[in-house]
Amino acid sequence: MNKKVAFYTLGCKLNFSETSTIARSFKDEGFDRVDFSEKADIYVINTCSVTENADKRFKTIVKQAQKVNPEAFVAAIGCYAQLKPEELADVNGVDLVLGATEKFKITDYLNDLSKNDFGEVHSCEIENADFYVGSYSIGDRTRAFLKVQDGCDYKCTYCTIPLARGISRSDTMENVLKNAHEISEKGIKEIVLTGVNIGDYGKGEFGNKKHEHTFLDLVTKLDKVEGIERLRISSIEPNLLKNETIDLVSQSRAFVPHFHVPLQSGSNDILKKMKRRYMRELYVDRVTKIKEVMPHACIGVDVIVGFPGETEEHFLETYNFLNELDISYLHVFTYSERDNTEAAAMDGVVPKNVRAKRSKMLRGLSAKKRRAFYENQIHTERTVLFESENKEGYIHGFTENYVKVKTPWNPELVNTLHQVKLSKIDEDGLVRFDFINLPV
C-alpha cells in the first residue's frame, strides 16, 4: 500500500501552482494524493501571510487534519512558515516547518514519519532564497496557474512578501514555454500567468539581475504556443503594465481582455506612505488606455482600507476615485498590521470598526461596479469556457472578459468553449445566455 498525502493551500494563485508542483514530487516518490478531508499519512499545509485571517485559519486546518487522523504527520510550508517558523512549530500537532527554499525539497525531509513532540524547523535566511523553482497547477481541468516569477524587490511599507519570498527572480523563457506546452498537452484550455510581481519578469532569469527578456517578450512568445486556447494575466502593477502589452493583448490570439491591476489607494498621500511606485494619475492613464483599445475589457482592482493615517477624507478620495473610474470589480483588503513592516510602526492607526465600515462600503461599490459591467455586456456575443462542477443543477463558466455565466448542468459542456449571446442577469447576479453554436 502506498502512503497517502493530502494538501491544503491558503492564499494566492501562486501558492496553488506551487502546491501542485510539490504534489507531483510526492507522486514521483510513490505517494498517492487524497483529498484533505480523507485519511492521509501526511498533511501538507501551504500557508499565507498576507492577512491576519490566513494566520488564524492555520490552527483550524491543523485541527481538521488531526481529527481525521491523529497519528498523521503534519508539515507547514509557504510564506507564514518562512516568516514565523517557530510560531507554527509551536502549534499543537505540527511536526515539520519548511521555509522558502526548503519547501520544494520537502520529500527529502520525510525519512521518518513518526510524530514529533515539537515541530522541527528548517528555514533559511531569506537572502538565500535567490534561486528559482518553476511551478504550475493542474488540479482544475479547465485552467492552470503557471508561475513565471517569484519574489519582489519593491518595498511597500505594509507588505511582508519580500521577507517571505525573497528577491525578484524569474523562470527562464525556455522553461516557461516548456511548461506551457506540457499544460496544453493535458487538454487544459486556459493558463493564468502568476507570480509575485509578474510585470518584473526577466529580472533574475539567470540567477543574477541581468535582463535578457521582458514581460512583453514573454507574452509575445506565449501567444504563439499552439494548443492553448486562453491566456490570462493574473495581476500586474500599474507602473509595469506598458502600452505595448495592452496593445498586444488587444490584438492577441489567446490573451483575454481581462486585467487585474492593484491600486491600493485612490489618495496620493496614502500611496506615498505605502511607497507604491505610481500616483493615481498613472492609474487613470492605464484604465483609459485599456478601455480605448478594448472597450469590453474587464478590469479588477485591489484596494486596501484602513492604512495608518487614512483619514475620512483620504478614504472618500479613494471611494470617489473608484466610483468614477471605468472598472469592473474590486478586491477589498482590510489593512492588518504585519510584524517587521514599516507601516506597523506608523502613527494614525485606524480603529478596527472604522476599517470594517470602510471595507463594507467598498464591497458595496464593487457589487455595483460588477453589476454595471455585466449589464453593459448583455446582448453581446462572447466565448465561454465551462467549469467542471455541478453547482445545484447548473454549470458555470466565464467569458473571455470574465463575465460569470450559468446554464442547466450538462456534463458534455465541461472544459469546452462555446460561442454565446449574453441575454440577462439572473437573481443570483450571474448571467444567462443563448448558445450561438448549439452544443452537439
PDB file of C-alpha atoms in Angstrom, residues 308 335 337-338 341-347 349:
ATOM      1  CA  PRO A 308      -2.287  54.045   9.075  1.00  0.00           C
ATOM      2  CA  TYR A 335      -5.372  46.594   6.459  1.00  0.00           C
ATOM      3  CA  GLU A 337      -0.588  45.057  10.930  1.00  0.00           C
ATOM      4  CA  ARG A 338       2.244  42.707   9.937  1.00  0.00           C
ATOM      5  CA  THR A 341       6.926  46.158   8.228  1.00  0.00           C
ATOM      6  CA  GLU A 342       7.329  49.954   8.264  1.00  0.00           C
ATOM      7  CA  ALA A 343       3.573  50.516   8.371  1.00  0.00           C
ATOM      8  CA  ALA A 344       3.223  48.596  11.653  1.00  0.00           C
ATOM      9  CA  ALA A 345       5.154  51.366  13.420  1.00  0.00           C
ATOM     10  CA  MET A 346       3.290  54.271  11.784  1.00  0.00           C
ATOM     11  CA  ASP A 347       1.098  56.743  13.661  1.00  0.00           C
ATOM     12  CA  VAL A 349      -3.812  53.811  13.489  1.00  0.00           C
TER      13      VAL A 349
END
